[in-house]
Short mmCIF file of C-alpha atoms in Angstrom, two decimals:
data_model
loop_
_atom_site.label_atom_id
_atom_site.label_comp_id
_atom_site.label_asym_id
_atom_site.label_seq_id
_atom_site.Cartn_x
_atom_site.Cartn_y
_atom_site.Cartn_z
CA MET A 665 94.63 -13.66 131.35
CA GLY A 666 95.90 -13.38 134.93
CA GLN A 667 94.35 -16.73 135.82
CA ASN A 668 96.01 -18.39 132.83
CA VAL A 669 99.41 -17.01 133.84
CA SER A 670 98.88 -18.13 137.42
CA SER A 671 97.92 -21.65 136.38
CA THR A 672 100.93 -21.83 134.10
CA MET A 673 103.20 -20.61 136.89
CA LEU A 674 101.84 -23.35 139.15
CA ALA A 675 102.73 -25.97 136.52
CA VAL A 676 106.31 -24.65 136.30
CA THR A 677 108.61 -24.72 139.30
CA GLU A 678 110.58 -21.69 140.39
CA GLY A 679 113.81 -23.25 139.17
CA GLN A 680 112.32 -24.06 135.77
CA TYR A 681 111.02 -20.53 135.41
CA ALA A 682 114.44 -19.09 136.30
CA ASN A 683 116.03 -21.32 133.65
CA LEU A 684 113.50 -20.16 131.06
CA VAL A 685 114.19 -16.49 131.82
CA ARG A 686 117.94 -17.11 131.69
CA GLY A 687 117.52 -19.02 128.43
CA ASN A 688 115.80 -16.00 126.87
CA LEU A 689 118.21 -13.39 128.21
CA ILE A 690 121.34 -15.10 126.88
CA PRO A 691 120.35 -14.89 123.17
CA LEU A 692 119.16 -11.33 123.77
CA HIS A 693 122.74 -10.27 124.51
CA ILE A 694 124.76 -12.79 122.50
CA CYS A 695 123.10 -11.86 119.20
CA LEU A 696 124.46 -8.32 119.64
CA ALA A 697 127.95 -9.74 120.08
CA GLY A 698 127.52 -11.71 116.85
CA LEU A 699 126.42 -8.61 114.92
CA THR A 700 129.29 -6.57 116.36
CA TRP A 701 131.75 -9.30 115.42
CA ILE A 702 130.68 -9.56 111.78
CA LEU A 703 130.53 -5.76 111.34
CA TYR A 704 134.00 -5.42 112.86
CA ASP A 705 135.34 -8.07 110.51
CA TYR A 706 133.57 -6.40 107.58
CA PHE A 707 135.35 -3.09 108.11
CA GLN A 708 138.61 -4.92 108.79
CA THR A 709 138.47 -6.67 105.41
CA LEU A 710 136.63 -4.04 103.35
CA GLU A 711 139.89 -2.74 101.86
CA SER A 712 140.79 -6.24 100.66
CA GLU A 713 137.32 -6.65 99.18
CA ILE A 714 137.58 -3.37 97.29
CA ARG A 715 141.05 -4.23 96.05
CA PHE A 716 140.64 -7.86 95.05
CA ILE A 717 136.91 -8.46 94.50
CA TRP A 718 135.36 -5.30 93.11
CA PRO A 719 137.63 -4.98 90.01
CA GLN A 720 136.61 -8.45 88.81
CA LYS A 721 134.03 -8.91 86.11
CA TRP A 722 130.74 -10.34 87.29
CA SER A 723 130.99 -14.10 87.45
CA PHE A 724 129.81 -17.00 89.57
CA SER A 725 132.71 -16.74 92.02
CA LYS A 726 132.26 -12.98 92.50
CA PHE A 727 128.51 -13.40 92.93
CA MET A 728 128.98 -16.10 95.59
CA PHE A 729 131.42 -13.94 97.53
CA ILE A 730 129.10 -10.91 97.49
CA TRP A 731 126.10 -13.10 98.33
CA ILE A 732 127.70 -14.82 101.33
CA ARG A 733 129.31 -11.60 102.55
CA TYR A 734 126.22 -9.43 102.62
CA TYR A 735 123.62 -12.11 103.25
CA SER A 736 125.48 -13.00 106.46
CA ILE A 737 125.38 -9.38 107.62
CA ALA A 738 121.68 -9.10 106.77
CA LEU A 739 121.04 -12.36 108.60
CA LEU A 740 122.71 -11.06 111.77
CA MET A 741 120.66 -7.86 111.58
CA PHE A 742 117.51 -9.93 111.19
CA ASP A 743 118.47 -12.00 114.25
CA VAL A 744 119.00 -8.91 116.39
CA VAL A 745 115.80 -7.15 115.29
CA GLN A 746 113.67 -10.28 115.65
CA ILE A 747 114.95 -11.21 119.12
CA HIS A 748 114.68 -7.69 120.53
CA VAL A 749 111.28 -6.92 119.02
CA PHE A 750 109.88 -10.19 120.35
CA ALA A 751 111.25 -9.34 123.81
CA ARG A 752 108.68 -6.55 124.11
CA PRO A 753 105.63 -7.51 126.20
CA GLY A 754 102.52 -8.55 124.30
CA ILE A 755 104.25 -9.28 120.99
CA THR A 756 104.71 -13.04 121.08
CA THR A 757 101.99 -15.61 120.51
CA ASN A 758 102.14 -19.37 120.17
CA ASN A 759 101.62 -19.38 116.39
CA LEU A 760 104.05 -16.49 115.84
CA CYS A 761 106.82 -18.17 117.84
CA VAL A 762 106.35 -21.50 116.04
CA ALA A 763 106.42 -19.79 112.62
CA MET A 764 109.46 -17.67 113.47
CA ASP A 765 111.29 -20.70 114.83
CA THR A 766 110.95 -22.40 111.45
CA ILE A 767 111.86 -19.25 109.50
CA ILE A 768 115.04 -18.71 111.52
CA ARG A 769 116.21 -22.24 110.79
CA VAL A 770 115.50 -21.97 107.06
CA VAL A 771 117.24 -18.61 106.54
CA GLY A 772 120.20 -19.91 108.52
CA ALA A 773 120.30 -23.07 106.42
CA VAL A 774 120.39 -20.96 103.22
CA SER A 775 123.60 -19.37 104.50
CA LEU A 776 125.12 -22.76 105.29
CA TRP A 777 124.07 -24.27 101.95
CA SER A 778 125.65 -21.33 100.10
CA VAL A 779 128.92 -21.97 101.91
CA GLU A 780 128.73 -25.69 101.16
CA ILE A 781 128.41 -24.92 97.45
CA ILE A 782 131.74 -23.08 97.66
CA LEU A 783 133.29 -25.97 99.56
CA GLN A 784 132.02 -28.43 96.95
CA LEU A 785 133.69 -26.43 94.19
CA ARG A 786 136.98 -26.41 96.08
CA VAL A 787 136.87 -30.18 96.51
CA TYR A 788 135.99 -30.48 92.82
CA ALA A 789 139.04 -28.37 91.98
CA ILE A 790 141.62 -30.17 94.10
CA TYR A 791 140.51 -33.50 92.66
CA GLY A 792 141.32 -32.39 89.12
CA CYS A 793 137.75 -31.45 88.16
CA SER A 794 136.62 -35.04 88.62
CA LYS A 795 133.01 -35.42 87.53
CA ARG A 796 132.59 -38.47 89.72
CA ILE A 797 133.58 -36.46 92.79
CA ALA A 798 131.25 -33.65 91.71
CA ILE A 799 128.29 -36.00 91.20
CA LEU A 800 128.93 -37.78 94.51
CA ASN A 801 129.13 -34.50 96.42
CA ALA A 802 126.01 -33.18 94.68
CA ILE A 803 124.05 -36.29 95.69
CA LEU A 804 125.27 -36.08 99.28
CA PHE A 805 124.49 -32.35 99.34
CA ALA A 806 120.93 -32.98 98.14
CA GLY A 807 120.62 -35.72 100.76
CA SER A 808 121.70 -33.37 103.55
CA ILE A 809 119.11 -30.80 102.44
CA ALA A 810 116.39 -33.47 102.31
CA GLY A 811 117.37 -34.67 105.80
CA PHE A 812 117.27 -31.12 107.13
CA MET A 813 113.81 -30.46 105.69
CA TRP A 814 112.39 -33.76 106.98
CA ILE A 815 113.61 -33.07 110.53
CA LEU A 816 112.30 -29.49 110.30
CA ILE A 817 108.82 -30.66 109.29
CA PHE A 818 108.86 -33.42 111.92
CA ASN A 819 109.71 -30.96 114.69
CA HIS A 820 107.35 -28.20 113.55
CA SER A 821 104.16 -29.79 114.89
CA ARG A 822 105.84 -30.76 118.15
CA ARG A 823 107.23 -27.27 118.69
CA ALA A 824 103.72 -25.87 118.97
CA GLY A 825 102.92 -28.02 122.00
CA ALA A 826 106.22 -27.28 123.75
CA ILE A 827 105.90 -23.52 123.24
CA ALA A 828 102.21 -23.43 124.18
CA ALA A 829 103.04 -24.93 127.58
CA VAL A 830 105.07 -21.86 128.63
CA ILE A 831 104.10 -19.08 126.20
CA ARG A 832 101.89 -17.37 128.80
CA LEU A 833 104.75 -16.93 131.22
CA PRO A 834 106.19 -13.39 131.46
CA LEU A 835 109.28 -14.17 129.40
CA PRO A 836 111.36 -11.75 127.28
CA GLY A 837 110.55 -13.20 123.87
CA CYS A 838 109.69 -16.64 122.58
CA PRO A 839 110.53 -19.35 125.13
CA SER A 840 113.85 -21.09 124.56
CA VAL A 841 112.62 -24.69 124.75
CA HIS A 842 113.66 -27.76 122.78
CA SER A 843 111.42 -30.58 121.68
CA GLY A 844 111.22 -33.69 119.52
CA ILE A 845 114.41 -34.49 117.66
CA GLU A 846 115.49 -30.88 117.41
CA TRP A 847 118.99 -31.99 118.42
CA ALA A 848 119.24 -33.74 115.04
CA GLN A 849 118.37 -30.64 113.00
CA TRP A 850 121.95 -29.96 111.90
CA VAL A 851 123.22 -33.54 111.96
CA PRO A 852 122.82 -34.08 108.16
CA ALA A 853 124.81 -30.91 107.45
CA THR A 854 127.44 -31.94 110.02
CA ILE A 855 127.86 -35.36 108.41
CA TYR A 856 128.16 -33.81 104.95
CA GLU A 857 130.69 -31.28 106.22
CA GLY A 858 132.67 -34.14 107.73
CA ILE A 859 132.76 -35.90 104.37
CA LEU A 860 134.07 -32.76 102.64
CA PHE A 861 136.68 -32.44 105.36
CA CYS A 862 137.82 -36.02 104.76
CA PHE A 863 138.15 -35.29 101.03
CA ALA A 864 140.36 -32.28 101.81
CA LEU A 865 142.33 -34.18 104.46
CA PHE A 866 143.18 -37.01 102.08
CA LYS A 867 144.37 -34.63 99.37
CA THR A 868 146.39 -32.62 101.88
CA PHE A 869 148.26 -35.69 103.09
CA GLN A 870 148.86 -36.72 99.50
CA SER A 871 150.19 -33.28 98.58
CA ALA A 872 152.33 -33.03 101.72
CA THR A 873 153.95 -36.36 100.88
CA ASP A 874 154.72 -35.20 97.34
CA VAL A 875 156.18 -31.90 98.57
CA TRP A 876 158.34 -33.73 101.12
CA ARG A 877 159.67 -36.08 98.46
CA ARG A 878 160.46 -33.28 96.02
CA LYS A 879 161.63 -30.96 98.81
CA SER A 880 159.92 -28.13 96.99
CA GLY A 881 158.67 -24.83 98.36
CA PRO A 882 155.08 -23.69 98.93
CA SER A 883 152.67 -23.17 96.06
CA LEU A 884 149.21 -21.77 95.55
CA TYR A 885 147.99 -25.34 95.31
CA SER A 886 149.33 -26.10 98.78
CA LEU A 887 147.73 -22.87 100.01
CA LEU A 888 144.41 -24.06 98.65
CA LEU A 889 144.77 -27.40 100.43
CA ARG A 890 145.79 -25.76 103.69
CA ASP A 891 142.81 -23.40 103.61
CA ASN A 892 140.48 -26.26 102.76
CA LEU A 893 141.69 -28.22 105.76
CA ILE A 894 141.48 -25.32 108.21
CA TYR A 895 138.16 -23.87 107.11
CA PHE A 896 136.40 -27.17 106.48
CA PHE A 897 137.38 -28.31 109.97
CA GLY A 898 136.32 -24.98 111.48
CA ILE A 899 132.85 -25.11 109.94
CA ALA A 900 132.44 -28.75 111.01
CA ILE A 901 133.30 -27.77 114.60
CA LEU A 902 130.73 -24.96 114.48
CA LEU A 903 128.04 -27.41 113.39
CA VAL A 904 128.97 -29.87 116.14
CA PHE A 905 128.84 -27.11 118.76
CA ASN A 906 125.48 -26.00 117.39
CA ASN A 907 124.14 -29.52 117.92
CA LEU A 908 125.57 -29.69 121.45
CA MET A 909 123.72 -26.52 122.46
CA VAL A 910 120.39 -28.19 121.67
CA VAL A 911 121.16 -31.43 123.52
CA ASN A 912 120.04 -30.84 127.10
CA VAL A 913 122.54 -33.27 128.64
CA THR A 914 125.51 -31.00 127.79
CA HIS A 915 124.12 -28.09 129.88
CA ILE A 916 125.45 -25.65 127.28
CA PRO A 917 123.02 -22.70 127.13
CA TRP A 918 121.37 -21.74 123.87
CA PHE A 919 123.27 -18.76 122.42
CA SER A 920 120.90 -18.21 119.48
CA TYR A 921 122.03 -18.63 115.89
CA GLY A 922 123.78 -15.24 115.89
CA PRO A 923 127.34 -16.40 116.65
CA PHE A 924 126.90 -19.37 114.29
CA HIS A 925 125.75 -17.15 111.40
CA ALA A 926 128.58 -14.69 112.07
CA ALA A 927 131.26 -17.38 112.23
CA ILE A 928 130.09 -19.04 109.01
CA GLY A 929 130.05 -15.74 107.10
CA ILE A 930 133.41 -14.53 108.45
CA THR A 931 135.12 -17.87 107.89
CA THR A 932 133.99 -18.18 104.29
CA THR A 933 134.71 -14.60 103.21
CA ARG A 934 138.16 -14.70 104.78
CA MET A 935 138.85 -18.01 103.07
CA LEU A 936 137.99 -16.51 99.67
CA LEU A 937 139.83 -13.25 100.32
CA ASN A 938 142.91 -15.08 101.52
CA LEU A 939 143.21 -17.06 98.31
CA ARG A 940 142.31 -14.09 96.11
CA GLU A 941 144.98 -11.99 97.75
CA ALA A 942 147.52 -14.76 97.28
CA THR A 943 146.74 -15.12 93.58
CA ALA A 944 146.81 -11.37 92.98
CA SER A 945 149.80 -10.08 94.92
CA THR A 946 151.99 -12.89 96.24
CA VAL A 947 155.13 -14.11 94.56
CA ILE A 948 155.73 -17.73 95.46
CA ALA A 949 159.22 -18.92 94.68
CA LYS A 950 160.99 -22.21 94.75
CA MET A 951 164.37 -21.51 96.25
CA ASP A 952 167.26 -23.04 98.14
CA GLY A 953 168.43 -19.84 99.80
CA PRO A 954 167.20 -16.49 101.16
CA VAL A 955 165.76 -13.74 98.99
CA THR A 956 166.91 -10.27 99.93
CA SER A 957 164.33 -8.22 98.07
CA THR A 958 161.08 -8.76 96.31
CA HIS A 959 159.09 -6.36 94.12
CA TRP A 960 155.48 -6.62 93.09
CA GLY A 961 153.36 -4.96 90.49
CA THR A 962 150.05 -3.49 91.55
CA PRO A 963 147.08 -5.86 91.55
CA ASN A 964 145.33 -3.86 88.86
CA SER A 965 148.29 -3.63 86.52
CA GLY A 966 148.44 -5.60 83.33
CA THR A 967 151.26 -7.83 84.54
CA LEU A 968 152.25 -8.74 88.06
CA ILE A 969 155.89 -9.76 88.06
CA GLY A 970 157.98 -10.77 91.07
CA THR A 971 161.71 -10.15 90.96
CA ALA A 972 164.44 -10.90 93.45
CA SER A 973 168.13 -10.17 93.88
CA ASN A 974 170.80 -11.85 95.96
CA ARG A 975 174.55 -12.03 95.76
CA HIS A 976 174.33 -15.82 95.58
CA ASP A 977 172.75 -15.57 92.16
CA GLN A 978 173.91 -18.87 90.77
CA SER A 979 173.14 -20.98 93.84
CA LEU A 980 169.58 -20.06 94.79
CA GLY A 981 167.75 -21.73 91.92
CA LEU A 982 164.91 -19.26 92.37
CA GLU A 983 161.86 -19.80 90.19
CA PRO A 984 159.35 -17.07 91.00
CA MET A 985 155.94 -16.91 89.39
CA ALA A 986 154.75 -14.31 86.95
CA PHE A 987 151.13 -13.26 87.18
CA ARG A 988 149.76 -12.06 83.88
CA ARG A 989 146.39 -10.48 83.21
CA GLY A 990 144.76 -11.28 79.90
CA GLN A 991 144.65 -14.23 77.61
CA ALA A 992 146.29 -17.41 78.92
CA GLN A 993 149.29 -18.76 77.12
CA THR A 994 149.35 -22.21 75.63
CA ASP A 995 151.61 -24.97 76.88
CA THR A 996 154.20 -24.15 74.27
CA GLU A 997 154.13 -20.39 74.82
CA THR A 998 156.27 -18.97 77.59
CA GLU A 999 157.50 -15.51 78.32
CA THR A 1000 160.79 -14.86 80.05
CA GLU A 1001 162.25 -11.66 81.40
CA THR A 1002 165.56 -11.46 83.23
CA GLU A 1003 166.46 -9.13 86.09
CA THR A 1004 169.80 -7.30 86.13
CA SER A 1005 171.22 -9.92 88.48
CA PRO A 1006 172.02 -13.08 86.48
CA GLY A 1007 170.32 -16.34 87.22
CA TYR A 1008 166.77 -15.11 87.78
CA GLY A 1009 164.47 -15.91 84.92
CA LEU A 1010 160.83 -14.95 85.48
CA THR A 1011 158.66 -17.37 83.62
CA SER A 1012 154.94 -17.42 82.99
CA PHE A 1013 153.67 -20.96 82.63
CA GLY A 1014 150.56 -21.86 80.69
CA ASP A 1015 150.17 -25.46 81.80
CA VAL A 1016 146.91 -25.13 83.72
CA ASP A 1017 143.96 -27.01 82.30
CA ARG A 1018 141.89 -23.85 81.90
CA ARG A 1019 139.47 -25.14 79.33
CA ARG A 1020 138.32 -28.08 81.42
CA ALA A 1021 137.83 -25.99 84.55
CA LEU A 1022 136.05 -23.16 82.78
CA ALA A 1023 133.82 -25.56 80.86
CA ASP A 1024 132.60 -27.22 84.04
CA LEU A 1025 132.38 -24.16 86.24
CA GLU A 1026 131.41 -20.61 85.37
CA VAL A 1027 134.21 -18.87 87.20
CA ASP A 1028 136.27 -15.84 86.37
CA THR A 1029 139.90 -16.02 85.36
CA GLY A 1030 141.93 -15.95 88.53
CA SER A 1031 139.55 -18.23 90.41
CA VAL A 1032 140.91 -21.02 92.52
CA ILE A 1033 139.11 -23.53 90.31
CA GLU A 1034 141.24 -22.51 87.33
CA PHE A 1035 144.67 -23.19 88.68
CA ALA A 1036 143.92 -25.90 91.23
CA ALA A 1037 142.59 -28.35 88.68
CA SER A 1038 146.04 -29.61 87.66
CA PRO A 1039 148.88 -28.07 89.69
CA PRO A 1040 152.21 -28.02 87.84
CA LYS A 1041 155.35 -29.44 89.34
CA ARG A 1042 157.71 -26.49 89.00
CA GLY A 1043 155.65 -23.35 88.91
CA LEU A 1044 152.34 -21.85 87.98
CA GLY A 1045 151.29 -18.79 86.06
CA PHE A 1046 147.73 -17.76 85.44
CA ALA A 1047 145.55 -14.86 84.44
CA VAL A 1048 144.15 -12.61 87.12
#
């Protein structure tokens, strides 16, 4: 054993050995930062989860939120345990490191694919539940998975040789070495994410132009588009950075997948919570003047009504939204209640194409897919 280590040390220069040790120590510490980050965010947003997610009936959207939320935390815990257990002397072997390298990539890809399913549904929604868009995105999604698996299999056999060359060195864990076309591992997912981002970017520009022409206020539809643009771009940047860490010419050290897994989980859960909170407790009004007071119902009440009062009653043109729990109204059915100050009618609109959205996607009432399918021009009311 000692002779094997000595011969391996002779084949590796002192500088190369120092780089290998440094490459193993960085993930050893960074993965803890990733776990701390996601746990901190979890407790920061737990109240919002309890308030806006837990009361919902079980549905596809609720399942995806719970899955991404807790799978991401479990994934970070797995990263930390695996890296620190393997850092113990005598644990790692060539076959074990090669197998674990593949497993880490697959479990990380499952997290990313889950997020991309959510992003596909959001693109499907903002394009009016277009089946052509859905089919195109599904084909591209399948292509990105196929590309990922092909690169994974191609690199697997080559990883064994690269790891075997330095596995006998006294390193804390599996050696952090890159081989084959490992740099291309996340390229298919990055390309697909870029396509989704372009879909969202086009619709955002289109919506911004319409809003500018109408000079109307913000809406939940514009909130959806804004979130799509921000979060799609953020995830695409994460994938690009992940690729740059593997490319040796950038000299960016390998941080492990911990920060990547944490960022993906946090970004997606905050995206979903942000929209859920907006649909449950925000009154969005179209107005030409200031609103001096606003009142909300509780998120769990039967009806969430926003009211406002201002001495310039006749000039504001305020059209707040009423959020109603229960059965959706038809296009011809509206409900109006008037506050004590004249000029403020609170109207619940039933002009969302609920049937089409719910037929194509198994989502609960109150989901983004429901109301984003065909945004109305003057206001929007929906069940929550």
